[in-house]
mmCIF file of C-alpha atoms in Angstrom:
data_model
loop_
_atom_site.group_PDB
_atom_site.id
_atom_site.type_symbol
_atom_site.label_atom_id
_atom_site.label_comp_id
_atom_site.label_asym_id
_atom_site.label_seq_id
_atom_site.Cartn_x
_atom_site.Cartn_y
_atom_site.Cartn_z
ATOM 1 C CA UNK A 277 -70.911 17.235 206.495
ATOM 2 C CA UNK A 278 -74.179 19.003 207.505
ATOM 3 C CA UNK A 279 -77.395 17.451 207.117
ATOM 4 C CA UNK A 280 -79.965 20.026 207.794
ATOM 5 C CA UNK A 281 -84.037 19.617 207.885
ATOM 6 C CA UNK A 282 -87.243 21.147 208.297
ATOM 7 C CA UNK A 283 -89.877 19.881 210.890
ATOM 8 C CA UNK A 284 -93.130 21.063 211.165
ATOM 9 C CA UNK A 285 -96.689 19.992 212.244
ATOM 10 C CA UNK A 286 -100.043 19.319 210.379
ATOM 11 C CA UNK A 287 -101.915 22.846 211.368
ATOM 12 C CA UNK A 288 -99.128 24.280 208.745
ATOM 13 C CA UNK A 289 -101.850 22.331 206.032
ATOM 14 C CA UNK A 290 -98.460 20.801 204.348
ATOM 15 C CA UNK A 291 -100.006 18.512 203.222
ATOM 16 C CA UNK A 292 -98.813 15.108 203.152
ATOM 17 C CA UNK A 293 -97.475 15.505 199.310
ATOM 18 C CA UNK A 294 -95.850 18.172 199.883
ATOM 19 C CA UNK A 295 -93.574 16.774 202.557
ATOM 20 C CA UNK A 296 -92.591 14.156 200.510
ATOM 21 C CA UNK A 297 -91.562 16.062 197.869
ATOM 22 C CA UNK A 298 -89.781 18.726 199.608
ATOM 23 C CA UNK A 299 -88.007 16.661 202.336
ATOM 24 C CA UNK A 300 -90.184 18.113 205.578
ATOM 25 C CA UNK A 301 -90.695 15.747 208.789
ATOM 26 C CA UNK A 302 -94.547 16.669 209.666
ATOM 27 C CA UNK A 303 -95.860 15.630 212.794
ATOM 28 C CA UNK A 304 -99.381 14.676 212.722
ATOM 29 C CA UNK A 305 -101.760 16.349 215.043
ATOM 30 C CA UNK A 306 -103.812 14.624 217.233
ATOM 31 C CA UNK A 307 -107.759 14.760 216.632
ATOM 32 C CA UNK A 308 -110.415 14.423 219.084
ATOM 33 C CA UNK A 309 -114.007 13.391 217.823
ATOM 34 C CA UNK A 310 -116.856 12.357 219.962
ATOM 35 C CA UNK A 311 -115.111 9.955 222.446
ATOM 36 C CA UNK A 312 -111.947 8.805 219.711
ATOM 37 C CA UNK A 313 -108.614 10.381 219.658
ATOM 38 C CA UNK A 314 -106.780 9.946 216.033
ATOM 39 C CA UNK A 315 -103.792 11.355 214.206
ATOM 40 C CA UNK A 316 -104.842 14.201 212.036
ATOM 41 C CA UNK A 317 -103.962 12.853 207.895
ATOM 42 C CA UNK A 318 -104.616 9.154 209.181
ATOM 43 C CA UNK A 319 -107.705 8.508 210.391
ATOM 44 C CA UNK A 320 -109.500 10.928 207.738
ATOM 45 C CA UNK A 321 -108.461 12.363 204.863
ATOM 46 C CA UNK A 322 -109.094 16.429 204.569
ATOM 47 C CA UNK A 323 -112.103 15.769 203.049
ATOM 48 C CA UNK A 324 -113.476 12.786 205.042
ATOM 49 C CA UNK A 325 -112.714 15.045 208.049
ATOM 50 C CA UNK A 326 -114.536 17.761 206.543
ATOM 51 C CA UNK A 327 -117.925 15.515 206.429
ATOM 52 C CA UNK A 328 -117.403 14.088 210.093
ATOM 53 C CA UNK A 329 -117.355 18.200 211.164
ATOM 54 C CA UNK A 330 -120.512 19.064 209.268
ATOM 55 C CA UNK A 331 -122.116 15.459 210.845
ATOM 56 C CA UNK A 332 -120.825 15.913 214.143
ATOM 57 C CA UNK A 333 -122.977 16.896 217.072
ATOM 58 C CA UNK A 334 -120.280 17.565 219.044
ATOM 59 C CA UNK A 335 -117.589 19.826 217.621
ATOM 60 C CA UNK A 336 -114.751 17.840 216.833
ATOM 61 C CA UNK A 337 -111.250 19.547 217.920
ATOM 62 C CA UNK A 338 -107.649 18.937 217.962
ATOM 63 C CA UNK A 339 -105.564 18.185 221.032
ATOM 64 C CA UNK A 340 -101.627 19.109 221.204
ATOM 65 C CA UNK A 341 -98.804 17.229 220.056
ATOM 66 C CA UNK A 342 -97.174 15.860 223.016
ATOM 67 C CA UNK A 343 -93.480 16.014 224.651
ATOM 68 C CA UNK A 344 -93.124 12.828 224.291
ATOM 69 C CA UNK A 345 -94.548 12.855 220.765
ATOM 70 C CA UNK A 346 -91.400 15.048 220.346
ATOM 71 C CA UNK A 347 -89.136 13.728 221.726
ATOM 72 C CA UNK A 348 -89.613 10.553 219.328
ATOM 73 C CA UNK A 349 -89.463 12.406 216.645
ATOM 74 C CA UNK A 350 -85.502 14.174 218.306
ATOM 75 C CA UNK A 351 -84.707 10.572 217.975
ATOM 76 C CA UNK A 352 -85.613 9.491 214.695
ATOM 77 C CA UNK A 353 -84.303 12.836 213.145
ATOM 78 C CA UNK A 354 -80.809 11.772 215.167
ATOM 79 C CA UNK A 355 -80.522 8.310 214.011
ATOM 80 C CA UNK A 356 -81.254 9.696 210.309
ATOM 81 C CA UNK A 357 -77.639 11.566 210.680
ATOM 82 C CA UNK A 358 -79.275 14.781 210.434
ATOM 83 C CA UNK A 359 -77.349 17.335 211.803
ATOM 84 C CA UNK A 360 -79.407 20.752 212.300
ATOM 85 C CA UNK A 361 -83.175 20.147 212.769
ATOM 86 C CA UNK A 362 -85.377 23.468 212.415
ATOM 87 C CA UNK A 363 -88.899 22.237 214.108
ATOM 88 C CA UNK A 364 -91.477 24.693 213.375
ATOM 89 C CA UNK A 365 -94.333 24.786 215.430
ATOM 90 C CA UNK A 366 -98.014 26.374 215.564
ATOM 91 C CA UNK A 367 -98.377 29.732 217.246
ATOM 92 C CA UNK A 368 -97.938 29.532 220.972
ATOM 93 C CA UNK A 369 -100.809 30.801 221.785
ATOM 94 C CA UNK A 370 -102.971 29.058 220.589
ATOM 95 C CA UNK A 371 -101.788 25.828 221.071
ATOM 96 C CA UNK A 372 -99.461 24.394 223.669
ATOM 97 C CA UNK A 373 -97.736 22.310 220.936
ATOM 98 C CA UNK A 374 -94.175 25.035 221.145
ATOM 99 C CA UNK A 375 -93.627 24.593 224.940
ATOM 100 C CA UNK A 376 -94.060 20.793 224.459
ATOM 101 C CA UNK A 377 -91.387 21.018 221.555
ATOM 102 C CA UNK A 378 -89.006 23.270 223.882
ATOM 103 C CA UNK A 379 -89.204 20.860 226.931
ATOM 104 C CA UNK A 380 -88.815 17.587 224.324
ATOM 105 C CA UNK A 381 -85.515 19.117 222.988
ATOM 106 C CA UNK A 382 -84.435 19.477 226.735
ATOM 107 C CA UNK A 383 -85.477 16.388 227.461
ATOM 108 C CA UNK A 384 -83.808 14.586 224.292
ATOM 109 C CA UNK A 385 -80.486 15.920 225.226
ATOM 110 C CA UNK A 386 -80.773 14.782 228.830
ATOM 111 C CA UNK A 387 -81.447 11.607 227.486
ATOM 112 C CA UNK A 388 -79.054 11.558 224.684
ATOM 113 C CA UNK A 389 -75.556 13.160 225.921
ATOM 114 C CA UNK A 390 -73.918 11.767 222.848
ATOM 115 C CA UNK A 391 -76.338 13.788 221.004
ATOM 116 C CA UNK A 392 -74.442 17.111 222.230
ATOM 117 C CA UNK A 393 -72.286 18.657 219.531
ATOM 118 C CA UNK A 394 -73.957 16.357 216.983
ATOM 119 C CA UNK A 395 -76.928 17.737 216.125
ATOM 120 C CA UNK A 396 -78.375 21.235 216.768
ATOM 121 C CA UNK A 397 -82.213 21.627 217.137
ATOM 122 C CA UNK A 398 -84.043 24.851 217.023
ATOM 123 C CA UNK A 399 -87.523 25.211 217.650
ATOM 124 C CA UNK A 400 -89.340 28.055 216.473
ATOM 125 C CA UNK A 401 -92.908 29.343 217.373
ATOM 126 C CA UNK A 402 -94.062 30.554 213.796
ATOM 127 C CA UNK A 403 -96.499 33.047 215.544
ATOM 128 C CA UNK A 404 -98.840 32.114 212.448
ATOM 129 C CA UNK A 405 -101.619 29.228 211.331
ATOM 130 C CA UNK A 406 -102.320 26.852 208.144
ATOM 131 C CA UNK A 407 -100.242 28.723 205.398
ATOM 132 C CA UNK A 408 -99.193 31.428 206.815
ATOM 133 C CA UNK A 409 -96.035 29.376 208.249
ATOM 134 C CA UNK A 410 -96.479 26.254 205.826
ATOM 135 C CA UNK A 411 -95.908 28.439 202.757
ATOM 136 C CA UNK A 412 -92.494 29.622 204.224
ATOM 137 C CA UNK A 413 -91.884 26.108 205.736
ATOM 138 C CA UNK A 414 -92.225 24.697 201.776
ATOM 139 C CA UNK A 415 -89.836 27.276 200.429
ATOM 140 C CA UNK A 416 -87.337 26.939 203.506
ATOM 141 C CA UNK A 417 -87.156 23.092 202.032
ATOM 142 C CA UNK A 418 -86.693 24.179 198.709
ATOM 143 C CA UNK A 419 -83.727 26.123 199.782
ATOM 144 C CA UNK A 420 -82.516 23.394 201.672
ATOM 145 C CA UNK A 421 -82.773 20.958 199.029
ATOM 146 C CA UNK A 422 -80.159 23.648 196.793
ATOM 147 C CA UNK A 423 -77.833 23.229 200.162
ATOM 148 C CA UNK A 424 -78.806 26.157 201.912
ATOM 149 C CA UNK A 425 -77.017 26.476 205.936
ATOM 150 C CA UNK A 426 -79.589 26.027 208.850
ATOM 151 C CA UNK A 427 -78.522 29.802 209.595
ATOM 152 C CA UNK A 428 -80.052 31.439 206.393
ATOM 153 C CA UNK A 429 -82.951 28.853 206.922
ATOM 154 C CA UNK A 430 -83.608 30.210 210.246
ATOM 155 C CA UNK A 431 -83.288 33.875 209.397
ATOM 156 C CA UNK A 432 -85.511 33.007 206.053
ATOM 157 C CA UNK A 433 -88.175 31.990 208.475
ATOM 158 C CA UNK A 434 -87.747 34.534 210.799
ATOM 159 C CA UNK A 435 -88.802 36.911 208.664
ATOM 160 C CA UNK A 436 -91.980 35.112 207.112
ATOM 161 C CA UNK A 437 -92.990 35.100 210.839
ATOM 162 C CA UNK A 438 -92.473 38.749 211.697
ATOM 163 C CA UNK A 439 -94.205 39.975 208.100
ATOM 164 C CA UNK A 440 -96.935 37.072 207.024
ATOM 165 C CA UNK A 441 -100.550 37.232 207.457
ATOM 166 C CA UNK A 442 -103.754 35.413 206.675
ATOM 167 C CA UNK A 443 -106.560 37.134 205.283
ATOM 168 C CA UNK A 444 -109.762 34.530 205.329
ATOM 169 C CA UNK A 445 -113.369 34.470 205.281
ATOM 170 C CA UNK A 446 -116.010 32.336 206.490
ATOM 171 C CA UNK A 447 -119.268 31.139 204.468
ATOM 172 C CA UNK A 448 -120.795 30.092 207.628
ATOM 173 C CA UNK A 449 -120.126 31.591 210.925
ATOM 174 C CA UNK A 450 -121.819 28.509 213.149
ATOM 175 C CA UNK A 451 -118.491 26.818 214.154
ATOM 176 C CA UNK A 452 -117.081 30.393 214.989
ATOM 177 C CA UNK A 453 -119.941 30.904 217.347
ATOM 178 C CA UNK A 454 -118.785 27.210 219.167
ATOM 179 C CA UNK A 455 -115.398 27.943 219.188
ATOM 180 C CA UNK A 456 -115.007 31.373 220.215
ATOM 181 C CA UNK A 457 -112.681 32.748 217.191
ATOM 182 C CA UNK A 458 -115.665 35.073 216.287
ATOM 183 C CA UNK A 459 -117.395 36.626 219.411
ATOM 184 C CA UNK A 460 -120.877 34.789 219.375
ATOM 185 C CA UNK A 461 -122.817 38.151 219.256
ATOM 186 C CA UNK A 462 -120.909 39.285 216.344
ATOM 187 C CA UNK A 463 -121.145 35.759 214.588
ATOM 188 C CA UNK A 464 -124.990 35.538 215.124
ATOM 189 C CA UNK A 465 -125.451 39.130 214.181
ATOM 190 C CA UNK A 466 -123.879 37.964 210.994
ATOM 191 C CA UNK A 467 -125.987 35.067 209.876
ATOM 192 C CA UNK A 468 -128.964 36.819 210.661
ATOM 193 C CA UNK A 469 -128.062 39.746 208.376
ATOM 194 C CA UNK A 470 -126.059 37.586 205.554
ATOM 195 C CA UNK A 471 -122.887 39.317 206.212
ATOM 196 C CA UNK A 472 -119.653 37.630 205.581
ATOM 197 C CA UNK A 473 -116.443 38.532 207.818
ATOM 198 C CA UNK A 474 -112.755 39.040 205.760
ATOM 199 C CA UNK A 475 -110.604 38.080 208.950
ATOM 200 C CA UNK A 476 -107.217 39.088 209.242
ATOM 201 C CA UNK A 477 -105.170 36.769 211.288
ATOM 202 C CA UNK A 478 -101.218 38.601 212.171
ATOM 203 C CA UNK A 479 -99.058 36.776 214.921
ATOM 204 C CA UNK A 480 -101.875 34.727 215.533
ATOM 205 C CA UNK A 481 -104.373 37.575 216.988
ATOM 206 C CA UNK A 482 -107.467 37.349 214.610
ATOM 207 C CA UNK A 483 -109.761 40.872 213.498
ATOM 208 C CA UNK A 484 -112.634 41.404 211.279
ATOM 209 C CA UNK A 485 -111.629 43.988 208.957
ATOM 210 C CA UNK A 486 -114.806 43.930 207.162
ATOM 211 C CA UNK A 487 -118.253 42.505 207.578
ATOM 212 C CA UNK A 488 -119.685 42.132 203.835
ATOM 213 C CA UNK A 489 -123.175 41.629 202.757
ATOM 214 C CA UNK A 490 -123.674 38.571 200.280
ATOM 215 C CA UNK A 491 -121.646 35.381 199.302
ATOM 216 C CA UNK A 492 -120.365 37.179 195.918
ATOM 217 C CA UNK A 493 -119.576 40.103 197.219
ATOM 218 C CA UNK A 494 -117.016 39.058 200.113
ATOM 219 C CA UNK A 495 -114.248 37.528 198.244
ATOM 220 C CA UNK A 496 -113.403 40.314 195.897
ATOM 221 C CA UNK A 497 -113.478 42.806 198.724
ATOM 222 C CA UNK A 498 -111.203 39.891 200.774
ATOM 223 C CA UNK A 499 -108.357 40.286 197.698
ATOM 224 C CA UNK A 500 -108.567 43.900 197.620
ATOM 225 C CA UNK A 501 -107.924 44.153 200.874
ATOM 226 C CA UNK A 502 -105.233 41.436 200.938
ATOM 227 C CA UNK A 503 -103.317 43.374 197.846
ATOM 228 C CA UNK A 504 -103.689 46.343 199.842
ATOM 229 C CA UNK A 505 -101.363 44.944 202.833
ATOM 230 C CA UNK A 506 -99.275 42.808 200.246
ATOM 231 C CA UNK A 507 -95.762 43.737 200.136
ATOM 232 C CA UNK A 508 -95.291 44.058 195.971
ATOM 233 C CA UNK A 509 -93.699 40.967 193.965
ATOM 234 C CA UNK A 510 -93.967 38.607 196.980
ATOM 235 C CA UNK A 511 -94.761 35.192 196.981
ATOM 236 C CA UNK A 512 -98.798 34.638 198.397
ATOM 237 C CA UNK A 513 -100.317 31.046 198.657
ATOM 238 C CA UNK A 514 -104.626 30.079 198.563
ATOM 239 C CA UNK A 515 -106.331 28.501 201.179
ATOM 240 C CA UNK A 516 -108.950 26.235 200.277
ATOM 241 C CA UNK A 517 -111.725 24.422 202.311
ATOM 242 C CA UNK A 518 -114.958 22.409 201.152
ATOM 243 C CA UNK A 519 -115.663 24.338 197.550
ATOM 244 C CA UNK A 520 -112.997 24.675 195.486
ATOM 245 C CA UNK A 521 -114.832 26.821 193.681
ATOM 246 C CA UNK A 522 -114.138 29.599 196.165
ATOM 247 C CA UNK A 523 -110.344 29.341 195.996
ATOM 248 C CA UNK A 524 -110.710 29.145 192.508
ATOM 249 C CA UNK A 525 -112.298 32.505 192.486
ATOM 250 C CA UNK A 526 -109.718 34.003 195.319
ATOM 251 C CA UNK A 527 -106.846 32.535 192.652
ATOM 252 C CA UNK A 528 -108.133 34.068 189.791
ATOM 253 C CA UNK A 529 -108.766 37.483 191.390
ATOM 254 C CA UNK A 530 -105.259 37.491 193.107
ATOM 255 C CA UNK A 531 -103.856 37.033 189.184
ATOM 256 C CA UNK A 532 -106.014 39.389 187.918
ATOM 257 C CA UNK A 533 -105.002 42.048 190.821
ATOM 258 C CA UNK A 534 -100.952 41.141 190.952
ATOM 259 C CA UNK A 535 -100.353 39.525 187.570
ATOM 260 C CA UNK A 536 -99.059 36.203 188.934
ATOM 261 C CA UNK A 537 -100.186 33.384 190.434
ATOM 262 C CA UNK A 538 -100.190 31.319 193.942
ATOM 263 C CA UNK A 539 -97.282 29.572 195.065
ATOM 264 C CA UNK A 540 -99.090 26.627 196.707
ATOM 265 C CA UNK A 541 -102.554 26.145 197.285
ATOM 266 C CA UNK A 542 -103.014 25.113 201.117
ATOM 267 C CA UNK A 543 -106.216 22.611 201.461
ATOM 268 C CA UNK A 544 -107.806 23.633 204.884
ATOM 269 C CA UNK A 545 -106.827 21.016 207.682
ATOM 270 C CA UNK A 546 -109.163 20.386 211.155
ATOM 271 C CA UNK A 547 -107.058 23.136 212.947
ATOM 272 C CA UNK A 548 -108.431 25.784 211.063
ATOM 273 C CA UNK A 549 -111.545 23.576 209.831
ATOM 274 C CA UNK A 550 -112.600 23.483 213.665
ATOM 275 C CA UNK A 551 -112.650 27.021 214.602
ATOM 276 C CA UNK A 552 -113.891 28.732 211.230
ATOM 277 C CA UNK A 553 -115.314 25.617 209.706
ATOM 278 C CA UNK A 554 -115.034 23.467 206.488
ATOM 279 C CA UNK A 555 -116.315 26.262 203.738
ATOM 280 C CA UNK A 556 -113.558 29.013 204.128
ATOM 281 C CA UNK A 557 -111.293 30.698 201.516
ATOM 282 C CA UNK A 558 -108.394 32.954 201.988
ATOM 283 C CA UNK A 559 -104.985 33.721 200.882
ATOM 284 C CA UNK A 560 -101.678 34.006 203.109
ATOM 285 C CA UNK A 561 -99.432 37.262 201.760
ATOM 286 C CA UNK A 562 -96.709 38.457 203.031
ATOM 287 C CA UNK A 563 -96.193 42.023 204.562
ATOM 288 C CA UNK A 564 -93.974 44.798 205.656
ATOM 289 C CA UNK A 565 -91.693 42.903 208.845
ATOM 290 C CA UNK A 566 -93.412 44.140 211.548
ATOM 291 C CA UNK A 567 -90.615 43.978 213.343
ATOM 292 C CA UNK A 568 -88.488 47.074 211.583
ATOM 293 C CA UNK A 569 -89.104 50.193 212.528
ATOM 294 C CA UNK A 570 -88.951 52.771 209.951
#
């Protein structure tokens, strides 16, 4: 009988909930502040890690999960009886976190041989961050936990990849400046004038779609804009950093504008946290596949 599961790391912002509940393995990223390495969801909570970023002289960032971090994981997920494992991983390029997960599969089965025929691992680069592959993740479990086969999982997934998006903003565009996600002219040129960027993230890439003048302005023009590339009567999810306040406010426009509400809310993990910073708000929708042509 088949056993099948869902693996996926921390940048998804599953929380830690949320893989309980739904039956996901989720590998814990590894943190890096001042001179301390630490397992993202361990050392700190979200918000604990939140304060140590806005403290921090140095910018705190996260380091990849290993092969051998992996390749433990192969072997826990094997002695569990499971029988098709679906690992799915950051995007590729921004972290080197898939290529680790591809050789650690290799490596499992060269270590394993009885392994072979036993269980079946896949490892998929979700070409996405935070929710935009940890809302699909959560509803591939859900359809797992019904007894859905690892090949509808797969193609499930597949899809999410080649049609979700994040659409985000920052309320402060000083850890965009350090990390490089915004240029640095751009970011400074924005604090200095008070405008806000709505960033559209797709496979990964980032672009700032709109550069909005005042706090209370920028999220309503962020949900128009994410209705606008919304796909009709499809599941969306909020992202939420520092003030909930804000993704209170993204929730209840998204309602107002599409007449239902969020899936999940996704609380804002260091991954994201790092680049754009603590006090973000956003919401992951999901778009035409990018990958048909009409």
């Amino acid at each position: 009988m088949s056993k099948v599961r869902i693996m996926t790391d921390s940048a998804s912002d599953v929380s830690m909930e949320q893989a309980a509940k739904y039956g996901i393995s989720l590998i814990n990223f590894w943190l890096v502040v001042g001179d301390k390495s630490c397992r993202e969801n361990e050392e700190y909570t979200t918000k604990e890690f939140y304060k140590v970023l806005e403290e921090a002289e140095d910018l705190p960032h996260t380091s990849q999960i290993t092969v051998e971090d992996y390749t433990a994981a192969y072997e826990k997920e094997y002695a569990d009886g499971v029988t098709d494992l679906i690992n799915v991983v950051i995007a590729s390029i921004g972290s080197n976190s898939y290529n680790n997960a591809c050789m650690a599969k290799t490596r499992f089965f060269e270590e394993h041989p009885d392994a072979e025929g036993k269980i079946d691992i896949t490892v998929m680069d979700s070409k996405a961050y935070t929710g935009a592959y940890g809302l699909p993740v959560i509803e591939a479990a859900k359809k797992i936990q019904k007894g859905a086969a690892a090949s509808e999982i797969i193609a499930f997934l597949t899809d999410w990849f080649d049609s979700g998006m994040i659409i985000c903003t920052a309320f402060t565009l000083k850890y965009a400046r350090k990390s490089g996600r915004v240029g640095c002219a751009t970011a400074f040129v924005g604090d200095l004038l008070g405008l806000k960027p709505v960033i559209k993230f797709v496979d990964a890439v980032s672009e700032t779609v709109a550069k909005v003048r005042g706090e209370k302005n920028v999220i309503p023009q962020l949900v128009d804009y994410a209705v606008s590339q919304m796909v009709p009567q499809t599941q969306y999810s909020v992202l939420r950093g520092s003030d909930p306040d804000r993704a209170a406010e993204v929730e209840k426009l998204m309602k107002k504008a599409v007449g239902y509400g969020p899936e999940e809310i996704h609380e804002v993990g260091a991954t994201i946290a790092c680049h754009l910073g603590p006090d973000v708000a956003g919401v992951i929708v999901k778009g035409p596949n990018r990958n048909i042509k009409e």
